[in-house]
Structures are given as C-alpha cells and as structure tokens.
GROMACS .gro file of C-alpha atoms in nm:
model
  382
    1UNK     CA    1  -2.570   3.325   0.555
    2UNK     CA    2  -2.790   3.063   0.725
    3UNK     CA    3  -3.121   2.960   0.574
    4UNK     CA    4  -3.400   3.180   0.713
    5UNK     CA    5  -3.600   2.888   0.845
    6UNK     CA    6  -3.307   2.733   1.026
    7UNK     CA    7  -3.198   3.070   1.159
    8UNK     CA    8  -3.526   3.185   1.306
    9UNK     CA    9  -3.729   2.866   1.331
   10UNK     CA   10  -3.969   2.973   1.055
   11UNK     CA   11  -4.071   3.259   0.831
   12UNK     CA   12  -4.359   3.393   1.044
   13UNK     CA   13  -4.359   3.590   1.363
   14UNK     CA   14  -4.476   3.434   1.687
   15UNK     CA   15  -4.855   3.386   1.694
   16UNK     CA   16  -4.874   3.536   1.344
   17UNK     CA   17  -4.756   3.883   1.453
   18UNK     CA   18  -4.484   4.043   1.238
   19UNK     CA   19  -4.148   4.116   1.396
   20UNK     CA   20  -4.128   4.487   1.483
   21UNK     CA   21  -3.818   4.677   1.375
   22UNK     CA   22  -3.681   5.031   1.404
   23UNK     CA   23  -3.427   5.165   1.153
   24UNK     CA   24  -3.185   5.435   1.280
   25UNK     CA   25  -2.963   5.603   1.023
   26UNK     CA   26  -2.889   5.967   0.942
   27UNK     CA   27  -2.933   5.904   0.567
   28UNK     CA   28  -3.297   5.914   0.455
   29UNK     CA   29  -3.198   5.722   0.143
   30UNK     CA   30  -3.038   5.439   0.343
   31UNK     CA   31  -3.333   5.432   0.585
   32UNK     CA   32  -3.572   5.394   0.291
   33UNK     CA   33  -3.364   5.122   0.132
   34UNK     CA   34  -3.329   4.930   0.458
   35UNK     CA   35  -3.703   4.959   0.519
   36UNK     CA   36  -3.788   4.828   0.172
   37UNK     CA   37  -3.537   4.543   0.210
   38UNK     CA   38  -3.688   4.439   0.543
   39UNK     CA   39  -4.051   4.470   0.438
   40UNK     CA   40  -3.999   4.241   0.142
   41UNK     CA   41  -4.066   3.974   0.403
   42UNK     CA   42  -4.425   3.986   0.537
   43UNK     CA   43  -4.295   3.859   0.871
   44UNK     CA   44  -4.115   4.190   0.932
   45UNK     CA   45  -4.268   4.534   0.991
   46UNK     CA   46  -4.067   4.854   1.022
   47UNK     CA   47  -4.262   5.051   1.282
   48UNK     CA   48  -4.020   5.344   1.318
   49UNK     CA   49  -3.750   5.509   1.105
   50UNK     CA   50  -3.544   5.789   1.260
   51UNK     CA   51  -3.223   5.982   1.189
   52UNK     CA   52  -3.031   5.971   1.519
   53UNK     CA   53  -2.997   5.802   1.854
   54UNK     CA   54  -3.192   6.064   2.049
   55UNK     CA   55  -3.496   6.021   1.825
   56UNK     CA   56  -3.459   5.644   1.855
   57UNK     CA   57  -3.487   5.663   2.234
   58UNK     CA   58  -3.801   5.874   2.203
   59UNK     CA   59  -3.946   5.631   1.949
   60UNK     CA   60  -3.924   5.349   2.206
   61UNK     CA   61  -4.177   5.541   2.416
   62UNK     CA   62  -4.430   5.531   2.131
   63UNK     CA   63  -4.367   5.194   1.969
   64UNK     CA   64  -4.337   4.832   2.074
   65UNK     CA   65  -4.002   4.743   1.908
   66UNK     CA   66  -3.813   4.416   1.913
   67UNK     CA   67  -3.506   4.486   1.695
   68UNK     CA   68  -3.318   4.809   1.622
   69UNK     CA   69  -3.088   4.846   1.322
   70UNK     CA   70  -2.847   5.111   1.456
   71UNK     CA   71  -2.605   5.316   1.247
   72UNK     CA   72  -2.277   5.419   1.412
   73UNK     CA   73  -2.200   5.768   1.281
   74UNK     CA   74  -2.495   6.008   1.326
   75UNK     CA   75  -2.541   6.370   1.435
   76UNK     CA   76  -2.699   6.467   1.770
   77UNK     CA   77  -2.639   6.121   1.920
   78UNK     CA   78  -2.426   5.850   1.760
   79UNK     CA   79  -2.492   5.479   1.776
   80UNK     CA   80  -2.243   5.388   2.046
   81UNK     CA   81  -2.378   5.661   2.275
   82UNK     CA   82  -2.736   5.559   2.207
   83UNK     CA   83  -2.680   5.184   2.256
   84UNK     CA   84  -2.677   5.164   2.639
   85UNK     CA   85  -2.966   5.411   2.660
   86UNK     CA   86  -3.175   5.200   2.423
   87UNK     CA   87  -3.098   4.881   2.611
   88UNK     CA   88  -3.183   5.044   2.943
   89UNK     CA   89  -3.507   5.188   2.805
   90UNK     CA   90  -3.650   4.850   2.700
   91UNK     CA   91  -3.560   4.515   2.847
   92UNK     CA   92  -3.523   4.244   2.585
   93UNK     CA   93  -3.448   4.483   2.298
   94UNK     CA   94  -3.213   4.340   2.036
   95UNK     CA   95  -2.974   4.581   1.861
   96UNK     CA   96  -2.789   4.513   1.536
   97UNK     CA   97  -2.509   4.758   1.465
   98UNK     CA   98  -2.479   4.862   1.098
   99UNK     CA   99  -2.156   5.006   0.969
  100UNK     CA  100  -1.942   5.036   0.663
  101UNK     CA  101  -1.627   4.825   0.659
  102UNK     CA  102  -1.375   5.077   0.780
  103UNK     CA  103  -1.133   4.986   1.056
  104UNK     CA  104  -1.275   5.263   1.275
  105UNK     CA  105  -1.634   5.143   1.237
  106UNK     CA  106  -1.536   4.779   1.284
  107UNK     CA  107  -1.365   4.876   1.611
  108UNK     CA  108  -1.677   5.063   1.726
  109UNK     CA  109  -1.896   4.769   1.631
  110UNK     CA  110  -1.686   4.529   1.840
  111UNK     CA  111  -1.707   4.771   2.134
  112UNK     CA  112  -2.083   4.777   2.085
  113UNK     CA  113  -2.100   4.397   2.096
  114UNK     CA  114  -1.912   4.403   2.426
  115UNK     CA  115  -2.157   4.664   2.554
  116UNK     CA  116  -2.467   4.455   2.478
  117UNK     CA  117  -2.546   4.476   2.106
  118UNK     CA  118  -2.661   4.137   1.982
  119UNK     CA  119  -2.506   4.143   1.636
  120UNK     CA  120  -2.365   4.360   1.357
  121UNK     CA  121  -2.403   4.382   0.984
  122UNK     CA  122  -2.156   4.533   0.738
  123UNK     CA  123  -2.345   4.803   0.550
  124UNK     CA  124  -2.277   4.847   0.180
  125UNK     CA  125  -2.097   5.175   0.124
  126UNK     CA  126  -2.342   5.322  -0.130
  127UNK     CA  127  -2.714   5.321  -0.199
  128UNK     CA  128  -2.665   5.168  -0.544
  129UNK     CA  129  -2.458   4.887  -0.388
  130UNK     CA  130  -2.726   4.831  -0.126
  131UNK     CA  131  -3.004   4.815  -0.386
  132UNK     CA  132  -2.835   4.531  -0.573
  133UNK     CA  133  -2.698   4.348  -0.272
  134UNK     CA  134  -2.916   4.037  -0.251
  135UNK     CA  135  -2.668   3.875  -0.013
  136UNK     CA  136  -2.687   4.177   0.219
  137UNK     CA  137  -3.068   4.174   0.216
  138UNK     CA  138  -3.082   3.803   0.297
  139UNK     CA  139  -2.830   3.843   0.580
  140UNK     CA  140  -3.021   4.142   0.718
  141UNK     CA  141  -3.353   3.957   0.715
  142UNK     CA  142  -3.205   3.641   0.863
  143UNK     CA  143  -3.049   3.829   1.153
  144UNK     CA  144  -3.353   4.046   1.220
  145UNK     CA  145  -3.590   3.749   1.227
  146UNK     CA  146  -3.368   3.529   1.441
  147UNK     CA  147  -3.305   3.804   1.694
  148UNK     CA  148  -3.665   3.928   1.696
  149UNK     CA  149  -3.778   3.579   1.776
  150UNK     CA  150  -3.521   3.570   2.056
  151UNK     CA  151  -3.660   3.893   2.200
  152UNK     CA  152  -4.002   3.739   2.262
  153UNK     CA  153  -3.980   3.624   2.624
  154UNK     CA  154  -4.018   3.253   2.672
  155UNK     CA  155  -3.825   3.177   2.988
  156UNK     CA  156  -3.756   3.328   3.330
  157UNK     CA  157  -3.517   3.625   3.338
  158UNK     CA  158  -3.288   3.433   3.576
  159UNK     CA  159  -3.192   3.195   3.294
  160UNK     CA  160  -3.098   3.467   3.046
  161UNK     CA  161  -2.735   3.502   2.938
  162UNK     CA  162  -2.550   3.821   3.015
  163UNK     CA  163  -2.319   4.035   2.802
  164UNK     CA  164  -1.959   4.019   2.921
  165UNK     CA  165  -1.896   4.382   2.992
  166UNK     CA  166  -2.231   4.538   3.079
  167UNK     CA  167  -2.353   4.235   3.273
  168UNK     CA  168  -2.697   4.322   3.135
  169UNK     CA  169  -2.920   4.019   3.072
  170UNK     CA  170  -2.944   3.931   2.702
  171UNK     CA  171  -3.277   3.781   2.594
  172UNK     CA  172  -3.266   3.415   2.495
  173UNK     CA  173  -3.372   3.253   2.174
  174UNK     CA  174  -3.737   3.155   2.143
  175UNK     CA  175  -3.799   2.809   2.280
  176UNK     CA  176  -3.953   2.558   2.045
  177UNK     CA  177  -4.081   2.236   2.204
  178UNK     CA  178  -3.792   2.084   2.397
  179UNK     CA  179  -3.569   1.868   2.179
  180UNK     CA  180  -3.406   1.558   2.317
  181UNK     CA  181  -3.029   1.570   2.361
  182UNK     CA  182  -2.839   1.243   2.370
  183UNK     CA  183  -2.477   1.271   2.481
  184UNK     CA  184  -2.192   1.048   2.370
  185UNK     CA  185  -1.872   0.956   2.549
  186UNK     CA  186  -1.575   1.190   2.505
  187UNK     CA  187  -1.271   1.058   2.328
  188UNK     CA  188  -1.021   0.879   2.552
  189UNK     CA  189  -0.737   1.040   2.355
  190UNK     CA  190  -0.582   1.360   2.488
  191UNK     CA  191  -0.664   1.655   2.263
  192UNK     CA  192  -0.375   1.789   2.052
  193UNK     CA  193  -0.567   2.074   1.892
  194UNK     CA  194  -0.885   2.274   1.963
  195UNK     CA  195  -1.131   2.401   1.701
  196UNK     CA  196  -1.404   2.657   1.778
  197UNK     CA  197  -1.695   2.768   1.558
  198UNK     CA  198  -1.925   3.061   1.632
  199UNK     CA  199  -2.150   3.325   1.477
  200UNK     CA  200  -2.422   3.551   1.627
  201UNK     CA  201  -2.313   3.638   1.981
  202UNK     CA  202  -1.979   3.471   1.912
  203UNK     CA  203  -1.735   3.752   1.986
  204UNK     CA  204  -1.860   3.782   2.345
  205UNK     CA  205  -1.876   3.402   2.390
  206UNK     CA  206  -1.526   3.355   2.243
  207UNK     CA  207  -1.373   3.606   2.482
  208UNK     CA  208  -1.535   3.439   2.781
  209UNK     CA  209  -1.425   3.088   2.682
  210UNK     CA  210  -1.072   3.188   2.577
  211UNK     CA  211  -1.003   3.406   2.880
  212UNK     CA  212  -1.067   3.104   3.095
  213UNK     CA  213  -0.854   2.848   2.916
  214UNK     CA  214  -0.641   2.972   2.622
  215UNK     CA  215  -0.328   3.051   2.825
  216UNK     CA  216  -0.348   2.723   3.020
  217UNK     CA  217  -0.406   2.456   2.759
  218UNK     CA  218  -0.090   2.528   2.554
  219UNK     CA  219  -0.247   2.379   2.239
  220UNK     CA  220  -0.309   2.534   1.898
  221UNK     CA  221  -0.660   2.683   1.879
  222UNK     CA  222  -0.828   2.738   1.541
  223UNK     CA  223  -1.138   2.959   1.527
  224UNK     CA  224  -1.393   3.027   1.257
  225UNK     CA  225  -1.623   3.314   1.352
  226UNK     CA  226  -1.867   3.437   1.090
  227UNK     CA  227  -1.733   3.788   1.029
  228UNK     CA  228  -1.624   4.002   0.735
  229UNK     CA  229  -1.270   4.115   0.665
  230UNK     CA  230  -1.145   4.403   0.888
  231UNK     CA  231  -1.371   4.274   1.166
  232UNK     CA  232  -1.169   3.952   1.193
  233UNK     CA  233  -0.843   4.148   1.204
  234UNK     CA  234  -0.969   4.348   1.501
  235UNK     CA  235  -1.127   4.047   1.673
  236UNK     CA  236  -0.789   3.874   1.666
  237UNK     CA  237  -0.633   4.178   1.832
  238UNK     CA  238  -0.905   4.182   2.098
  239UNK     CA  239  -0.855   3.813   2.171
  240UNK     CA  240  -0.480   3.854   2.210
  241UNK     CA  241  -0.527   4.145   2.450
  242UNK     CA  242  -0.787   3.957   2.654
  243UNK     CA  243  -0.596   3.628   2.680
  244UNK     CA  244  -0.227   3.719   2.654
  245UNK     CA  245  -0.198   3.442   2.392
  246UNK     CA  246  -0.068   3.527   2.043
  247UNK     CA  247  -0.368   3.549   1.812
  248UNK     CA  248  -0.386   3.651   1.447
  249UNK     CA  249  -0.572   3.577   1.130
  250UNK     CA  250  -0.445   3.258   0.973
  251UNK     CA  251  -0.198   3.303   0.688
  252UNK     CA  252  -0.175   3.065   0.395
  253UNK     CA  253   0.115   2.824   0.437
  254UNK     CA  254   0.204   2.908   0.798
  255UNK     CA  255   0.288   2.620   1.029
  256UNK     CA  256   0.043   2.553   1.314
  257UNK     CA  257   0.221   2.586   1.652
  258UNK     CA  258   0.108   2.508   2.005
  259UNK     CA  259   0.021   2.805   2.224
  260UNK     CA  260  -0.113   3.017   1.936
  261UNK     CA  261  -0.467   3.112   1.824
  262UNK     CA  262  -0.550   3.118   1.453
  263UNK     CA  263  -0.864   3.304   1.339
  264UNK     CA  264  -1.017   3.251   0.994
  265UNK     CA  265  -0.986   3.581   0.803
  266UNK     CA  266  -1.307   3.735   0.666
  267UNK     CA  267  -1.405   3.607   0.319
  268UNK     CA  268  -1.169   3.306   0.336
  269UNK     CA  269  -1.223   2.949   0.446
  270UNK     CA  270  -0.944   2.839   0.678
  271UNK     CA  271  -0.844   2.472   0.661
  272UNK     CA  272  -0.530   2.274   0.744
  273UNK     CA  273  -0.323   2.015   0.563
  274UNK     CA  274  -0.026   1.796   0.648
  275UNK     CA  275   0.316   1.898   0.519
  276UNK     CA  276   0.575   1.647   0.626
  277UNK     CA  277   0.572   1.632   1.005
  278UNK     CA  278   0.396   1.970   1.029
  279UNK     CA  279   0.040   2.095   0.991
  280UNK     CA  280  -0.001   2.412   0.785
  281UNK     CA  281  -0.284   2.660   0.742
  282UNK     CA  282  -0.444   2.690   0.401
  283UNK     CA  283  -0.681   2.968   0.298
  284UNK     CA  284  -0.917   2.948   0.005
  285UNK     CA  285  -1.212   3.126  -0.148
  286UNK     CA  286  -1.407   2.817  -0.242
  287UNK     CA  287  -1.784   2.877  -0.259
  288UNK     CA  288  -1.954   2.968   0.070
  289UNK     CA  289  -2.089   2.679   0.276
  290UNK     CA  290  -2.407   2.729   0.476
  291UNK     CA  291  -2.413   3.072   0.307
  292UNK     CA  292  -2.089   3.155   0.494
  293UNK     CA  293  -1.728   3.227   0.409
  294UNK     CA  294  -1.546   3.161   0.635
  295UNK     CA  295  -1.742   2.850   0.727
  296UNK     CA  296  -1.690   2.617   1.019
  297UNK     CA  297  -1.755   2.293   0.827
  298UNK     CA  298  -1.448   2.297   0.597
  299UNK     CA  299  -1.221   2.376   0.893
  300UNK     CA  300  -1.358   2.081   1.091
  301UNK     CA  301  -1.339   1.843   0.798
  302UNK     CA  302  -0.972   1.918   0.742
  303UNK     CA  303  -0.884   1.894   1.111
  304UNK     CA  304  -1.072   1.565   1.156
  305UNK     CA  305  -0.869   1.406   0.874
  306UNK     CA  306  -0.539   1.494   1.039
  307UNK     CA  307  -0.609   1.479   1.413
  308UNK     CA  308  -0.891   1.222   1.442
  309UNK     CA  309  -0.960   1.133   1.805
  310UNK     CA  310  -0.721   1.404   1.926
  311UNK     CA  311  -0.945   1.686   1.796
  312UNK     CA  312  -1.158   1.875   2.049
  313UNK     CA  313  -1.432   2.088   1.890
  314UNK     CA  314  -1.644   2.359   2.055
  315UNK     CA  315  -1.955   2.503   1.885
  316UNK     CA  316  -2.072   2.835   2.030
  317UNK     CA  317  -2.378   3.057   1.980
  318UNK     CA  318  -2.481   3.133   1.625
  319UNK     CA  319  -2.753   3.126   1.360
  320UNK     CA  320  -2.810   2.836   1.127
  321UNK     CA  321  -2.636   2.499   1.137
  322UNK     CA  322  -2.279   2.565   1.022
  323UNK     CA  323  -2.053   2.319   1.203
  324UNK     CA  324  -2.306   2.034   1.217
  325UNK     CA  325  -2.174   1.842   0.916
  326UNK     CA  326  -1.815   1.908   1.016
  327UNK     CA  327  -1.887   1.792   1.373
  328UNK     CA  328  -2.029   1.469   1.230
  329UNK     CA  329  -1.694   1.405   1.064
  330UNK     CA  330  -1.514   1.494   1.389
  331UNK     CA  331  -1.719   1.231   1.574
  332UNK     CA  332  -1.676   0.974   1.297
  333UNK     CA  333  -1.298   1.027   1.327
  334UNK     CA  334  -1.319   0.967   1.704
  335UNK     CA  335  -1.296   1.331   1.818
  336UNK     CA  336  -1.499   1.516   2.083
  337UNK     CA  337  -1.762   1.790   2.040
  338UNK     CA  338  -1.885   2.032   2.307
  339UNK     CA  339  -2.174   2.275   2.245
  340UNK     CA  340  -2.294   2.587   2.424
  341UNK     CA  341  -2.634   2.538   2.587
  342UNK     CA  342  -2.956   2.710   2.482
  343UNK     CA  343  -2.996   2.924   2.792
  344UNK     CA  344  -2.668   3.110   2.744
  345UNK     CA  345  -2.671   3.130   2.362
  346UNK     CA  346  -2.788   3.449   2.195
  347UNK     CA  347  -2.917   3.222   1.914
  348UNK     CA  348  -2.919   2.845   1.963
  349UNK     CA  349  -2.883   2.758   1.597
  350UNK     CA  350  -2.531   2.621   1.545
  351UNK     CA  351  -2.488   2.469   1.893
  352UNK     CA  352  -2.847   2.344   1.887
  353UNK     CA  353  -2.788   2.168   1.556
  354UNK     CA  354  -2.494   1.965   1.689
  355UNK     CA  355  -2.653   1.910   2.031
  356UNK     CA  356  -2.977   1.769   1.895
  357UNK     CA  357  -2.797   1.552   1.638
  358UNK     CA  358  -2.639   1.340   1.914
  359UNK     CA  359  -2.287   1.461   1.832
  360UNK     CA  360  -2.191   1.618   2.167
  361UNK     CA  361  -2.015   1.483   2.470
  362UNK     CA  362  -2.132   1.786   2.668
  363UNK     CA  363  -2.379   2.073   2.627
  364UNK     CA  364  -2.276   2.342   2.871
  365UNK     CA  365  -2.344   2.700   2.985
  366UNK     CA  366  -2.085   2.940   2.843
  367UNK     CA  367  -1.914   2.984   3.182
  368UNK     CA  368  -1.852   2.609   3.210
  369UNK     CA  369  -1.702   2.551   2.866
  370UNK     CA  370  -1.352   2.685   2.941
  371UNK     CA  371  -1.313   2.478   3.261
  372UNK     CA  372  -1.444   2.169   3.080
  373UNK     CA  373  -1.194   2.213   2.798
  374UNK     CA  374  -0.909   2.259   3.048
  375UNK     CA  375  -1.014   1.941   3.226
  376UNK     CA  376  -1.016   1.737   2.904
  377UNK     CA  377  -0.677   1.872   2.796
  378UNK     CA  378  -0.500   1.846   3.129
  379UNK     CA  379  -0.625   1.510   3.252
  380UNK     CA  380  -0.358   1.246   3.305
  381UNK     CA  381  -0.302   1.018   3.009
  382UNK     CA  382  -0.327   0.735   3.260
   0.00000   0.00000   0.00000
C-alpha cells in the first residue's frame, strides 16, 4: 500500500491533534486487535469501540469522530443498515467497511461504497492472522490517516464531491498549500487504447467515468483498481451492468479487443505484450509496486511501449502515487494523461502526483472526464 507520508501528507494529525477513530465489530477480540493496531501510531486515537451499528450511532452523540471502521455482519444493526444513519448523523464522517473476503461480503462492501462509504479493507479471517498481518496493519493505518485528514474541513461544502448513488457530499482531502499545475499539450494522435488507474474512491469514480463514455468510444479499456481478489470479480460485474460493455478480469494470454473492458484481477499485475499483430494480456505476481498488486505503473509501462502516442491514460482518485512513474513513461512515449481534480477526489494522492509533476494534458472534475475522453477519441483525424 502507499507510503504513509504520501498517503496522508504526513504522520501527524492536523495541528498536532490525533485522528479520532471508532471501531465497530461484534467480536471483542477483533475490536481489541484493531484498536492496538491503530494506536501503534501516535497520530491515531481510538475514542470509541462498540459491538454493533446501533451503539455506533449513539457513540457519535458522545464523541467527536472522524473515521469509523465498520464491520458488515453484526447483531442488532449490521454495517450496511448503520452506514446511512452514521453518515446522516455527522457530516464529513469517513467510513471504512471491514469484511472478510467472501463473495457475499465483497458484494455488500461494493454496495456500501455506492451508498457513501469512503473505502473498504479486507479483514483477515482470524485473530491470529490479524495479529501477524503487518501488511494489513500498514494498509489500515494508511487508509485511516488519509481519510481522517480528508474529514477535516478545509474548503466550502459546495466544492465537495458527491457519492454516485446517495448524492451525499463526500468530504475532500485536506488542502496543503496550493501546488502549481503545468499542463502539456495532448497527443495529436488518435487514441487506440485507454488505460485507467484508481484506488481510494475509485469504484464510484470508475462507474461515473465509464457510464459516460465506455459504450461510445469503442476502444479497449484497461483498468487497474487497487482491490483484492473477489472484489475485482464483483467490480467487473458492476461495471458491465452499469455500462452495457463487456467487462471482466483480464486473463493471461487473452487477446485485447476493441469494445471490451479489462480489469486487473486482485493480487496480479496486469500488463500487455505484442504477439504478432495482436496485443495480449499478461498476468504476473511480480513483487508489489508502490505497495500494491495490482499496480498501475507496470500496466502503463507495458502499454506505453506498444501504443506510444496512441495511449490515453486517466488517473482517478486514490492514495499514494501509483501511476506517476508509469505516466511519465506514457508522456515520454508521446501519449496523453488526464487526472481527476482535487475537489472531486476522495483522496488526491495518485491524481495529484501526476498533476503536479507536469504530466497531464488536463486536470478535470470527475463529471468532465468522460466527455473529455470521448472528445479526444472521436475528434476527426484531420
């Protein structure tokens, strides 16, 4: 997962105050382990720990909370039922869904993201696994700190992005001093393939962008979204239902065809290579890049080598800087990069990294990205 400093802008809370978290899980053992994992970092304080959604709502009346870690399956009130009530009870609250990697829980987690949850984390299936899971602890802390920082209001409510289904404003990322963005000219070549990278907030952003353009551009679209296995299977199904365009996890050796969407499967990097006159998908389990597998950078590197100036890349909301190095190679090969803007990103890490590196031809609100891509693809070659 992304480096903590790049994900949250630093290791300390704003003005020295620790980030305030509530843990909601019906298992006292898991609550204790989550609390200890979080409080290993002095920038995080667990101010409430409760066993169900009803108690979580009551806890909001007594505590100033910025992030909730919310289990799915609980007695009295489950996580999906509690989610809209928590969001309504406190404006700016960030909720991370925690679930084991079953298909049922992954489906519920995706529904929760569409209903306003900011992120999700796959929960190890046993307390012993959780105790030894350094990767899980780092991912948990990174997400909590990045999202807690985002919950601290730094801009007018009118500029805040909204979740796709609930239309509830989502709080923006904390604004550091404004960084200069220098744009470059888009490639004169017509795009022949589209690559998209995303992470935190990505499922919602992907659906908005793809609904607007996937069926119209008639090009192959390759996506790397930071997600574990099972989640990526379900996300592909959601994308296909939302767009009407065939979408599935990429399969090793399959030929890339126009009019299809290929999603990197969880725990595999998805790249492409030339095979005669065709381009084929290749999957590998090479070491994580930017703490991620799948990672955006290897996908972009492989695409840039084959498509050069005909590659159009879009970097959406997400923690860290995955996609920055790959976008540099896209630009060096003559391709075009578009990034989501800060105001509509849940976390302006990945898009901010490419935008402030001078790699982008446009930095746009989420609602303008689909139309911009359509315009670049459909313009006359003349």
